[in-house]
Short mmCIF file of C-alpha atoms and ligand atoms in Angstrom, two decimals:
data_model
loop_
_atom_site.label_atom_id
_atom_site.label_comp_id
_atom_site.label_asym_id
_atom_site.label_seq_id
_atom_site.Cartn_x
_atom_site.Cartn_y
_atom_site.Cartn_z
CA MET P 82 232.78 60.92 -43.11
CA SER P 83 235.48 61.94 -45.55
CA ASP P 84 237.70 64.89 -44.84
CA THR P 85 238.10 66.77 -48.12
CA ILE P 86 239.95 70.06 -47.99
CA ALA P 87 238.67 72.29 -50.69
CA PRO P 88 241.12 74.47 -52.61
CA PRO P 89 240.81 78.24 -52.28
CA LEU P 90 238.35 79.84 -54.65
CA ASP P 91 241.11 81.55 -56.66
CA VAL P 92 242.71 78.19 -57.51
CA VAL P 93 241.95 77.15 -61.06
CA ILE P 94 239.94 73.94 -61.18
CA PRO P 95 241.66 71.38 -63.45
CA PRO P 96 239.80 70.44 -66.63
CA GLY P 97 237.20 67.77 -65.97
CA ASN P 98 236.89 68.63 -62.29
CA VAL P 99 233.84 70.46 -60.97
CA ARG P 100 233.55 72.76 -58.03
CA CYS P 101 230.46 72.11 -55.90
CA ASP P 102 228.86 75.26 -54.57
CA ALA P 103 226.11 73.58 -52.56
CA CYS P 104 227.74 74.38 -49.22
CA PRO P 105 230.58 76.55 -47.92
CA VAL P 106 233.15 73.75 -48.32
CA MET P 107 233.17 74.30 -52.11
CA CYS P 108 234.67 70.92 -52.97
CA ASN P 109 236.80 70.45 -56.05
CA ILE P 110 235.52 67.10 -57.29
CA ARG P 111 237.48 64.97 -59.71
CA PRO P 112 235.69 62.96 -62.42
CA GLY P 113 233.82 59.96 -61.11
CA LEU P 114 234.26 60.96 -57.46
CA THR P 115 232.02 62.44 -54.82
CA GLY P 116 232.54 65.51 -52.65
CA ALA P 117 233.39 65.46 -48.97
CA CYS P 118 229.79 64.82 -47.92
CA ASP P 119 229.13 62.04 -50.47
CA ARG P 120 226.02 63.93 -51.50
CA TYR P 121 227.31 65.45 -54.74
CA ALA P 122 229.43 63.86 -57.45
CA ASN P 123 231.23 64.68 -60.65
CA ALA P 124 229.42 62.72 -63.38
CA ALA P 125 231.24 63.30 -66.65
CA GLY P 126 232.00 66.88 -65.74
CA GLU P 127 228.54 67.59 -64.42
CA LEU P 128 227.72 68.23 -60.77
CA VAL P 129 224.94 65.84 -59.74
CA ARG P 130 223.14 65.08 -56.53
CA VAL P 131 223.98 61.47 -55.68
CA ASP P 132 220.85 60.46 -53.78
CA PRO P 133 217.62 60.17 -55.72
CA LEU P 134 214.86 62.66 -55.16
CA VAL P 135 212.25 61.15 -52.85
CA LEU P 136 208.60 61.38 -53.88
CA LEU P 137 205.83 60.57 -51.43
CA ASP P 138 202.73 58.75 -52.57
CA ARG P 139 199.48 59.33 -50.76
CA VAL P 140 197.95 56.38 -48.92
CA ILE P 141 194.82 55.46 -47.02
CA GLY P 142 194.82 57.20 -43.69
CA GLN P 143 195.84 60.51 -45.16
CA GLY P 144 192.34 61.32 -46.28
CA GLY P 145 192.59 59.60 -49.64
CA ALA P 146 192.34 56.21 -51.24
CA LEU P 147 195.38 54.05 -51.66
CA VAL P 148 197.07 55.30 -54.77
CA THR P 149 199.03 53.05 -57.08
CA PHE P 150 201.49 54.81 -59.29
CA GLN P 151 199.95 54.00 -62.65
CA GLY P 152 196.50 52.94 -61.54
CA ASP P 153 194.14 51.78 -64.29
CA ALA P 154 195.19 54.41 -66.76
CA ALA P 155 198.00 53.93 -69.24
CA TRP P 156 201.16 55.59 -68.02
CA ASP P 157 201.50 59.01 -69.56
CA GLY P 158 205.20 59.31 -68.82
CA ARG P 159 204.85 61.59 -65.81
CA ILE P 160 206.42 60.66 -62.48
CA VAL P 161 203.85 62.47 -60.41
CA ARG P 162 200.10 62.28 -60.10
CA GLY P 163 199.20 65.78 -59.13
CA ALA P 164 198.05 66.17 -55.56
CA ASP P 165 198.55 62.44 -54.86
CA THR P 166 202.32 62.92 -55.09
CA PHE P 167 204.39 65.14 -52.85
CA ILE P 168 207.94 66.08 -53.70
CA THR P 169 210.10 66.00 -50.61
CA ALA P 170 213.41 67.75 -50.13
CA ILE P 171 215.24 64.45 -49.65
CA GLY P 172 217.74 64.30 -52.48
CA ALA P 173 216.62 67.69 -53.80
CA GLY P 174 219.86 69.56 -53.26
CA THR P 175 220.83 72.60 -51.28
CA THR P 176 220.33 76.32 -51.50
CA TYR P 177 223.74 77.90 -51.14
CA PRO P 178 224.92 80.64 -51.22
CA ASP P 179 222.08 82.76 -49.99
CA TYR P 180 220.54 84.23 -53.09
CA LYS P 181 219.93 81.06 -55.12
CA PRO P 182 216.30 79.99 -55.42
CA ALA P 183 215.46 76.63 -53.88
CA PRO P 184 216.23 73.59 -56.07
CA PHE P 185 212.54 72.77 -56.61
CA ILE P 186 209.65 75.20 -56.57
CA VAL P 187 206.69 73.20 -57.84
CA SER P 188 203.03 73.95 -58.25
CA THR P 189 199.95 71.82 -58.48
CA GLU P 190 196.23 72.22 -58.08
CA VAL P 191 194.78 70.88 -54.85
CA ASP P 192 191.00 70.92 -54.46
CA GLY P 193 190.74 73.75 -56.97
CA VAL P 194 193.45 75.87 -55.33
CA ASP P 195 196.81 76.48 -56.97
CA MET P 196 199.41 75.45 -54.44
CA VAL P 197 203.16 75.68 -54.44
CA THR P 198 205.80 73.74 -52.52
CA VAL P 199 209.31 75.08 -52.15
CA VAL P 200 211.75 72.29 -51.53
CA THR P 201 215.33 72.39 -50.31
CA GLU P 202 217.79 70.46 -48.22
CA GLY P 203 218.65 72.84 -45.42
CA ILE P 204 222.17 73.06 -44.03
CA PHE P 205 221.80 73.42 -40.28
CA SER P 206 224.67 74.55 -38.08
CA TYR P 207 222.08 75.40 -35.43
CA CYS P 208 220.55 72.02 -34.78
CA GLY P 209 220.50 69.10 -32.42
CA VAL P 210 218.35 66.25 -31.24
CA LYS P 211 216.26 65.88 -28.12
CA VAL P 212 216.18 62.31 -26.89
CA LYS P 213 213.61 60.77 -24.57
CA ILE P 214 214.64 57.47 -23.04
CA ASP P 215 211.91 55.50 -21.30
CA THR P 216 213.57 54.07 -18.24
CA ASP P 217 213.51 54.22 -14.48
CA ARG P 218 217.20 53.58 -14.29
CA HIS P 219 219.49 56.41 -13.36
CA LEU P 220 221.47 57.35 -16.46
CA GLY P 221 223.35 60.30 -15.02
CA ALA P 222 222.89 63.48 -13.04
CA GLU P 223 221.31 66.52 -14.69
CA ARG P 224 223.88 68.56 -16.63
CA SER P 225 226.24 65.58 -16.90
CA VAL P 226 228.24 65.52 -20.11
CA ILE P 227 227.25 62.93 -22.70
CA ARG P 228 229.98 61.53 -24.91
CA ALA P 229 230.12 59.67 -28.19
CA GLN P 230 233.43 58.15 -29.24
CA GLY P 231 234.88 59.93 -26.20
CA GLU P 232 233.85 63.39 -27.42
CA PRO P 233 231.33 65.62 -25.63
CA VAL P 234 228.18 65.80 -27.73
CA GLY P 235 225.50 66.92 -25.26
CA HIS P 236 224.22 66.75 -21.72
CA VAL P 237 221.59 65.16 -19.52
CA THR P 238 218.56 67.37 -18.92
CA THR P 239 215.45 66.69 -16.86
CA ALA P 240 213.89 63.42 -15.81
CA GLU P 241 210.31 63.31 -16.97
CA TYR P 242 207.53 60.91 -16.05
CA GLY P 243 209.26 57.58 -16.55
CA SER P 244 211.77 58.99 -19.00
CA GLN P 245 215.15 60.64 -19.02
CA MET P 246 215.67 63.49 -21.45
CA LEU P 247 218.96 64.16 -23.22
CA SER P 248 219.97 67.16 -25.27
CA LEU P 249 222.53 66.43 -27.97
CA GLY P 250 224.27 68.62 -30.48
CA GLY P 251 223.72 72.32 -30.86
CA VAL P 252 226.03 74.86 -32.36
CA GLY P 253 228.21 74.85 -29.24
CA HIS P 254 229.30 71.28 -29.87
CA LEU P 255 229.26 71.54 -33.66
CA THR P 256 231.43 74.63 -33.90
CA GLY P 257 232.46 75.68 -30.40
CA GLY P 258 234.79 72.82 -29.50
CA GLY P 259 237.63 71.03 -31.23
CA LYS P 260 237.50 69.73 -34.78
CA LYS P 261 236.94 66.16 -33.64
CA GLU P 262 234.17 67.21 -31.26
CA GLY P 263 232.36 68.90 -34.12
CA ARG P 264 232.82 65.95 -36.47
CA VAL P 265 231.66 63.37 -33.90
CA THR P 266 228.71 65.52 -32.87
CA CYS P 267 227.65 65.82 -36.49
CA GLU P 268 228.00 62.08 -37.04
CA THR P 269 226.07 61.32 -33.86
CA LEU P 270 223.20 63.62 -34.81
CA MET P 271 223.04 62.24 -38.34
CA ASP P 272 223.06 58.62 -37.23
CA LEU P 273 220.38 59.20 -34.60
CA SER P 274 218.26 61.15 -37.07
CA ASN P 275 218.59 58.39 -39.65
CA GLY P 276 217.38 55.82 -37.12
CA LYS P 277 220.73 54.15 -36.48
CA PRO P 278 221.87 52.92 -33.05
CA VAL P 279 224.38 55.14 -31.28
CA GLN P 280 226.31 54.37 -28.11
CA LEU P 281 226.42 57.24 -25.64
CA THR P 282 228.38 57.36 -22.40
CA ILE P 283 227.36 59.70 -19.61
CA ASP P 284 230.05 61.05 -17.29
CA ASP P 285 229.70 59.31 -13.90
CA GLY P 286 226.66 57.55 -15.30
CA ALA P 287 225.49 54.83 -17.62
CA THR P 288 226.36 53.73 -21.12
CA VAL P 289 223.26 53.72 -23.29
CA ILE P 290 222.59 52.52 -26.80
CA VAL P 291 219.99 54.83 -28.29
CA GLN P 292 218.02 54.13 -31.46
CA ALA P 293 214.86 55.96 -32.41
CA GLY P 294 211.80 53.77 -32.02
CA HIS P 295 213.71 50.99 -30.26
CA ALA P 296 214.17 50.00 -26.64
CA PRO P 297 217.14 51.61 -24.91
CA VAL P 298 220.00 49.37 -23.83
CA VAL P 299 221.36 50.56 -20.47
CA ASN P 300 224.74 49.17 -19.42
CA GLY P 301 224.23 46.26 -21.77
CA VAL P 302 220.71 45.44 -20.55
CA ARG P 303 217.74 46.00 -22.82
CA GLU P 304 215.03 48.03 -21.09
CA ASP P 305 211.63 46.40 -21.38
CA ARG P 306 209.13 48.55 -19.56
CA MET P 307 208.33 52.15 -18.84
CA ARG P 308 207.05 52.77 -15.32
CA VAL P 309 203.33 52.72 -14.69
CA GLY P 310 203.71 55.87 -12.59
CA CYS P 311 205.76 57.23 -9.72
CA GLY P 312 205.65 55.32 -6.42
CA SER P 313 202.84 57.50 -5.11
CA ALA P 314 200.77 57.22 -8.27
CA THR P 315 201.21 53.46 -8.31
CA ILE P 316 199.80 53.32 -4.79
CA GLY P 317 196.89 55.47 -5.91
CA ILE P 318 196.17 53.31 -8.94
CA PHE P 319 196.38 49.88 -7.35
CA ALA P 320 195.36 50.46 -3.72
CA PRO P 321 191.92 48.83 -4.07
CA GLN P 322 193.48 45.74 -5.64
CA TRP P 323 195.71 45.26 -2.59
CA LEU P 324 192.94 45.72 -0.05
CA GLY P 325 192.58 42.60 2.09
CA LYS P 326 195.44 40.81 0.32
CA VAL P 327 198.34 42.58 2.06
CA ASP P 328 198.55 44.97 5.01
CA GLU P 329 201.28 47.20 3.65
CA VAL P 330 202.75 48.05 0.25
CA VAL P 331 205.87 50.06 -0.49
CA VAL P 332 206.40 51.11 -4.11
CA VAL P 333 210.09 51.87 -4.38
CA ASP P 334 210.93 54.85 -6.56
CA ASP P 335 214.02 57.02 -6.73
CA HIS P 336 211.81 60.11 -6.93
CA ILE P 337 208.64 59.49 -4.90
CA THR P 338 208.36 56.25 -2.94
CA GLY P 339 204.79 55.42 -1.96
CA VAL P 340 203.58 53.74 1.26
CA LEU P 341 200.04 52.38 1.19
CA SER P 342 199.03 52.67 4.84
CA GLU P 343 200.07 56.34 5.06
CA HIS P 344 198.95 57.37 1.58
CA GLN P 345 195.67 59.16 1.02
CA ALA P 346 194.50 56.20 -1.08
CA GLY P 347 195.10 53.90 1.90
CA LYS P 348 193.31 56.30 4.25
CA LEU P 349 190.23 56.31 2.02
CA LEU P 350 190.23 52.51 2.16
CA ASP P 351 190.55 52.55 5.99
CA ILE P 352 193.84 50.72 5.91
CA PRO P 353 195.19 50.91 9.48
CA PRO P 354 198.71 52.08 10.40
CA THR P 355 201.32 49.34 10.24
CA GLY P 356 204.17 50.90 12.20
CA ILE P 357 206.32 51.06 9.08
CA ARG P 358 209.14 53.57 9.30
CA MET P 359 210.78 54.76 6.11
CA ARG P 360 214.14 56.27 5.51
CA GLY P 361 214.41 59.31 3.27
CA ARG P 362 212.59 62.61 3.43
CA ARG P 363 208.85 62.54 4.08
CA SER P 364 207.02 64.87 1.73
CA THR P 365 203.29 64.43 2.24
CA PRO P 366 201.58 61.42 3.88
CA GLY P 367 202.71 58.21 2.22
CA ARG P 368 205.15 59.96 -0.13
CA TYR P 369 208.90 59.86 0.50
CA PHE P 370 211.77 61.49 -1.38
CA GLN P 371 215.40 60.31 -1.43
CA VAL P 372 214.92 56.92 0.18
CA ALA P 373 218.18 55.85 -1.48
CA HIS P 374 220.67 57.08 -4.04
CA PRO P 375 219.89 57.04 -7.78
CA GLY P 376 221.05 53.92 -9.56
CA THR P 377 220.04 51.08 -11.82
CA GLY P 378 218.43 48.93 -9.12
CA TRP P 379 214.90 48.93 -7.69
CA GLY P 380 212.79 51.81 -9.07
CA GLY P 381 215.79 53.75 -10.34
CA THR P 382 217.54 53.61 -6.96
CA ASP P 383 220.85 51.97 -6.16
CA ILE P 384 219.33 49.37 -3.84
CA THR P 385 219.26 45.66 -4.37
CA ASP P 386 217.77 44.89 -0.94
CA PRO P 387 214.48 46.77 -0.50
CA LEU P 388 214.61 46.35 3.27
CA SER P 389 217.56 48.75 3.28
CA ILE P 390 215.14 51.68 2.97
CA LEU P 391 213.22 50.71 6.13
CA ASP P 392 213.94 51.42 9.76
CA PRO P 393 212.62 48.97 12.39
CA PHE P 394 208.84 48.83 12.65
CA ASP P 395 207.18 50.85 15.39
CA ALA P 396 205.84 48.43 18.00
CA LYS P 397 202.87 50.69 18.65
CA HIS P 398 201.23 49.65 15.38
CA GLY P 399 203.35 46.78 14.08
CA ARG P 400 202.29 43.22 14.81
CA PRO P 401 203.61 39.75 14.09
CA GLY P 402 202.21 38.27 10.91
CA LEU P 403 201.75 41.64 9.18
CA ARG P 404 201.96 41.11 5.40
CA MET P 405 204.03 43.51 3.31
CA LEU P 406 204.66 43.78 -0.43
CA MET P 407 207.60 45.79 -1.73
CA VAL P 408 207.57 46.43 -5.47
CA SER P 409 209.22 48.70 -8.02
CA THR P 410 207.40 51.10 -10.33
CA THR P 411 207.57 48.68 -13.25
CA GLY P 412 206.91 45.50 -11.31
CA GLU P 413 210.36 44.33 -12.40
CA HIS P 414 211.38 43.92 -8.77
CA SER P 415 209.10 42.61 -6.05
CA ALA P 416 209.39 40.91 -2.67
CA TYR P 417 206.95 39.74 -0.03
CA TYR P 418 207.52 39.69 3.73
CA GLU P 419 205.72 38.83 6.93
CA LEU P 420 206.77 40.23 10.31
CA ASP P 421 208.07 37.78 12.90
CA GLU P 422 207.60 38.03 16.64
CA ALA P 423 210.35 40.66 16.86
CA LEU P 424 208.62 42.67 14.07
CA ARG P 425 211.41 41.83 11.64
CA PRO P 426 210.36 41.32 8.00
CA VAL P 427 210.92 37.74 6.88
CA ALA P 428 211.04 37.11 3.12
CA MET P 429 208.49 34.64 1.82
CA PRO P 430 207.28 33.54 -1.60
CA LEU P 431 204.74 35.92 -3.12
CA PRO P 432 201.22 34.55 -2.58
CA PRO P 433 199.42 34.06 -5.92
CA VAL P 434 197.03 36.96 -5.32
CA VAL P 435 199.96 39.26 -4.67
CA GLN P 436 201.75 37.92 -7.72
CA ASP P 437 198.69 38.88 -9.74
CA SER P 438 198.89 42.48 -8.52
CA VAL P 439 202.56 42.69 -9.47
CA ALA P 440 201.71 41.28 -12.88
CA ARG P 441 199.02 43.96 -13.20
CA ILE P 442 201.61 46.67 -12.59
CA SER P 443 203.81 45.19 -15.32
CA GLU P 444 200.85 44.86 -17.65
CA ASN P 445 200.15 48.57 -17.29
CA CYS P 446 203.67 49.58 -18.24
CA GLU P 447 204.17 50.63 -21.83
CA PRO P 448 207.13 49.32 -23.81
CA ALA P 449 210.29 51.33 -23.17
CA LEU P 450 211.41 53.22 -26.26
CA CYS P 451 213.89 55.85 -27.36
CA SER P 452 212.32 58.87 -29.04
CA VAL P 453 214.47 61.20 -31.12
CA LEU P 454 213.30 64.64 -32.19
CA PHE P 455 215.46 66.61 -34.59
CA ILE P 456 215.41 70.33 -33.79
CA ALA P 457 216.73 73.07 -36.03
CA GLY P 458 216.43 76.75 -36.80
CA ALA P 459 215.92 77.67 -40.45
CA GLY P 460 218.27 80.54 -41.13
CA GLY P 461 219.22 83.01 -43.80
CA SER P 462 220.30 81.06 -46.84
CA LEU P 463 217.43 78.64 -46.57
CA ARG P 464 214.79 81.36 -46.29
CA ALA P 465 216.39 83.39 -49.06
CA GLY P 466 215.98 80.38 -51.30
CA VAL P 467 212.22 80.70 -50.87
CA THR P 468 211.68 84.45 -51.17
CA ASP P 469 213.65 87.63 -51.68
CA ASN P 470 212.06 88.99 -48.51
CA PRO P 471 212.76 86.26 -45.93
CA VAL P 472 210.90 87.84 -43.02
CA ARG P 473 207.66 87.34 -44.94
CA LEU P 474 208.32 83.62 -45.01
CA THR P 475 208.97 83.63 -41.27
CA ARG P 476 205.67 85.40 -40.67
CA ALA P 477 203.78 83.17 -43.10
CA VAL P 478 205.03 80.07 -41.30
CA ALA P 479 204.23 81.55 -37.90
CA THR P 480 200.68 82.41 -38.91
CA GLY P 481 200.03 79.11 -40.64
CA VAL P 482 199.71 80.53 -44.14
CA THR P 483 202.69 78.37 -45.04
CA ARG P 484 202.93 74.75 -43.94
CA LEU P 485 206.35 73.50 -42.96
CA THR P 486 207.17 69.83 -43.39
CA SER P 487 210.39 67.85 -43.16
CA GLY P 488 210.61 65.00 -45.62
CA GLY P 489 206.81 65.26 -45.83
CA ALA P 490 206.48 64.71 -42.07
CA PRO P 491 204.63 67.16 -39.83
CA VAL P 492 206.78 69.37 -37.62
CA TYR P 493 206.23 71.14 -34.33
CA LEU P 494 206.93 74.81 -34.80
CA TRP P 495 208.24 76.70 -31.79
CA PRO P 496 206.47 79.94 -30.91
CA GLY P 497 208.50 83.10 -30.92
CA GLY P 498 210.92 84.49 -33.45
CA GLY P 499 212.53 82.67 -36.34
CA ILE P 500 211.59 79.29 -37.79
CA THR P 501 212.59 76.75 -35.18
CA PHE P 502 211.01 73.36 -35.62
CA MET P 503 211.15 69.82 -34.26
CA VAL P 504 210.33 66.63 -36.07
CA ASP P 505 210.03 63.01 -34.95
CA VAL P 506 212.72 61.31 -37.02
CA THR P 507 210.70 58.08 -37.26
CA LYS P 508 208.10 59.89 -39.37
CA LEU P 509 210.50 60.66 -42.23
CA PRO P 510 211.51 58.29 -45.04
CA GLU P 511 214.74 56.45 -44.31
CA ASN P 512 218.10 58.13 -44.70
CA ALA P 513 216.55 61.57 -44.94
CA PHE P 514 219.44 63.31 -43.17
CA GLY P 515 222.93 64.05 -44.41
CA TYR P 516 225.83 66.27 -43.43
CA VAL P 517 228.42 68.64 -44.74
CA PRO P 518 231.85 68.78 -43.14
CA THR P 519 231.64 72.41 -42.03
CA PRO P 520 230.26 70.56 -39.86
CA ALA P 521 226.49 70.83 -40.13
CA LEU P 522 223.48 68.59 -40.59
CA VAL P 523 221.54 68.50 -43.82
CA ALA P 524 217.82 68.03 -43.33
CA PRO P 525 214.91 68.12 -45.75
CA ILE P 526 212.53 71.03 -45.47
CA GLU P 527 209.48 71.92 -47.55
CA PHE P 528 207.28 75.02 -47.50
CA THR P 529 203.77 74.59 -48.91
CA MET P 530 201.30 77.42 -49.47
CA PRO P 531 198.77 78.80 -51.93
CA LEU P 532 200.48 80.09 -55.04
CA ALA P 533 198.91 83.52 -54.53
CA ASP P 534 200.50 83.79 -51.08
CA TYR P 535 203.82 82.73 -52.49
CA LYS P 536 203.65 85.48 -55.03
CA ALA P 537 202.67 87.99 -52.36
CA MET P 538 205.66 87.13 -50.17
CA GLY P 539 208.09 87.82 -52.98
CA GLY P 540 208.56 84.25 -54.13
CA TYR P 541 210.61 83.29 -57.15
CA MET P 542 207.66 83.08 -59.50
CA ASP P 543 209.84 82.63 -62.59
CA HIS P 544 211.19 79.44 -61.02
CA VAL P 545 207.79 77.91 -60.32
CA ARG P 546 207.16 74.89 -62.48
CA PRO P 547 204.32 72.41 -62.58
CA LEU P 548 204.84 69.33 -60.44
CA ALA P 549 203.87 67.24 -63.44
CA SER P 550 206.81 68.60 -65.41
CA LEU P 551 209.43 66.75 -63.37
CA ASP P 552 211.74 64.77 -65.61
CA PRO P 553 210.69 61.09 -65.42
CA ASN P 554 214.26 60.07 -66.22
CA ALA P 555 215.74 61.99 -63.30
CA PRO P 556 216.79 59.63 -60.46
CA HIS P 557 213.98 59.38 -57.99
CA ARG P 558 212.67 57.06 -55.31
CA ARG P 559 209.01 56.60 -54.53
CA VAL P 560 207.93 55.92 -50.98
CA THR P 561 204.49 55.69 -49.45
CA GLY P 562 203.83 58.38 -46.91
CA ALA P 563 203.43 57.24 -43.32
CA ALA P 564 199.72 56.63 -42.82
CA GLU P 565 199.68 58.57 -39.54
CA ASN P 566 201.18 61.68 -41.15
CA PRO P 567 198.77 64.28 -42.49
CA TRP P 568 199.04 64.59 -46.25
CA PRO P 569 201.25 67.63 -46.92
CA TRP P 570 199.08 68.85 -49.79
CA ALA P 571 195.93 68.80 -47.69
CA PRO P 572 194.22 72.19 -47.45
CA LEU P 573 195.94 74.51 -45.00
S1 SF4 R 842 230.70 69.04 -48.86
FE1 SF4 R 842 229.15 68.27 -50.26
S2 SF4 R 842 227.71 69.97 -50.52
FE2 SF4 R 842 229.59 70.82 -49.64
S3 SF4 R 842 230.75 71.49 -51.40
FE3 SF4 R 842 231.46 69.42 -50.92
S4 SF4 R 842 230.19 68.09 -52.22
FE4 SF4 R 842 229.23 70.11 -52.20
#
């Protein structure tokens, strides 16, 4: 990130320079150079958007046939093919200050209905990313501070089923801390949103390399598998497969460790008591909490020796020769024991049938991935670029009259007030996100609706232009829309 300091507005801009007004920084850009965000440049005295405008082409899987740009017909000079092309906000430019209409307000006919898409690159001070990391390993306690380049950029939130959630960014880190904290937070959010790997360090916890759509790397070790379930669920799933092959199974889990002989699944299979005695806090039969401390060992605990979570067997039910499997929730760790005459577990090689059951646990684990959702609230200047009565846009989005997309990708819209949305960053074309050094993220956002509704909400009708009228010589980049994404022009 560059660190341009813009001159005050009353300073006369030297001849040949241009002042960019696409964000509050108001860069004074010399000929041939770019502004502080590298998004705008001075091209022979003209302010230009550096990145090409991204156009999406419709593909099979979005309800239409695969579309080639020119097809069989001779090229007529247009860069769009009506409803088979969608203009994204990537490279479109920014609405700033508030009253300027969005950079592109384009219309086209879709299935006999005149539609309009309003396209802008939103500047988001109120934004962040939610990260889901598939791992059993303990990354850090809830509320622990997460750092990038030594700066606080977020915190650990809840552990979900086989995943640890992180919350990064937000206006508090972007604007509420020091200048470096804001800059690093912005850079972290942008890199994660653009699918780049980012190293995060959690206070009193792990160091994790996070990259959307890739396996997490925890303390230098690539995570392979996501747990099949908690310890209790694993018992429930696999109990019949252990019947007759072992007498006892302990599935070690930092949250809920399962014990076959005590578990309801074991009771239903008439598995007799084994005299096993667990450490930790017994919740319900066969389910134990806090058998060890959180860590990066067996099942997200800190143990390396599974026997450390057992007390001596009860002689009332224990017997020499009793067979016991101890396994983690991913099958990554496993050990097999038989009790000796003193009812002490003696480690032995896993019998083949027991090995098969461990392999079945592993087989049922999904690949561990990092998921990154960008979250932002669309505020004043962005909405004012769509209509002169912004609350009507808010209501139209909330009621579904207007479809909101980000780089052509579907978003999840939060209920309640405002326009707060989340989008899976892997569903956007590459390098869809930028920044401005205020600091804030720049993200593509498109509003699509029937033209009549746009007019009714107070849209900038005199700025509506046919999609087909886009200048074919203007820099643009064509990408095929992700097949799993719904086609943005599809009927609302
Ligand atoms: S930071 Fe970028 S968008 Fe903002 S004024 Fe400078 S060149 Fe324009």
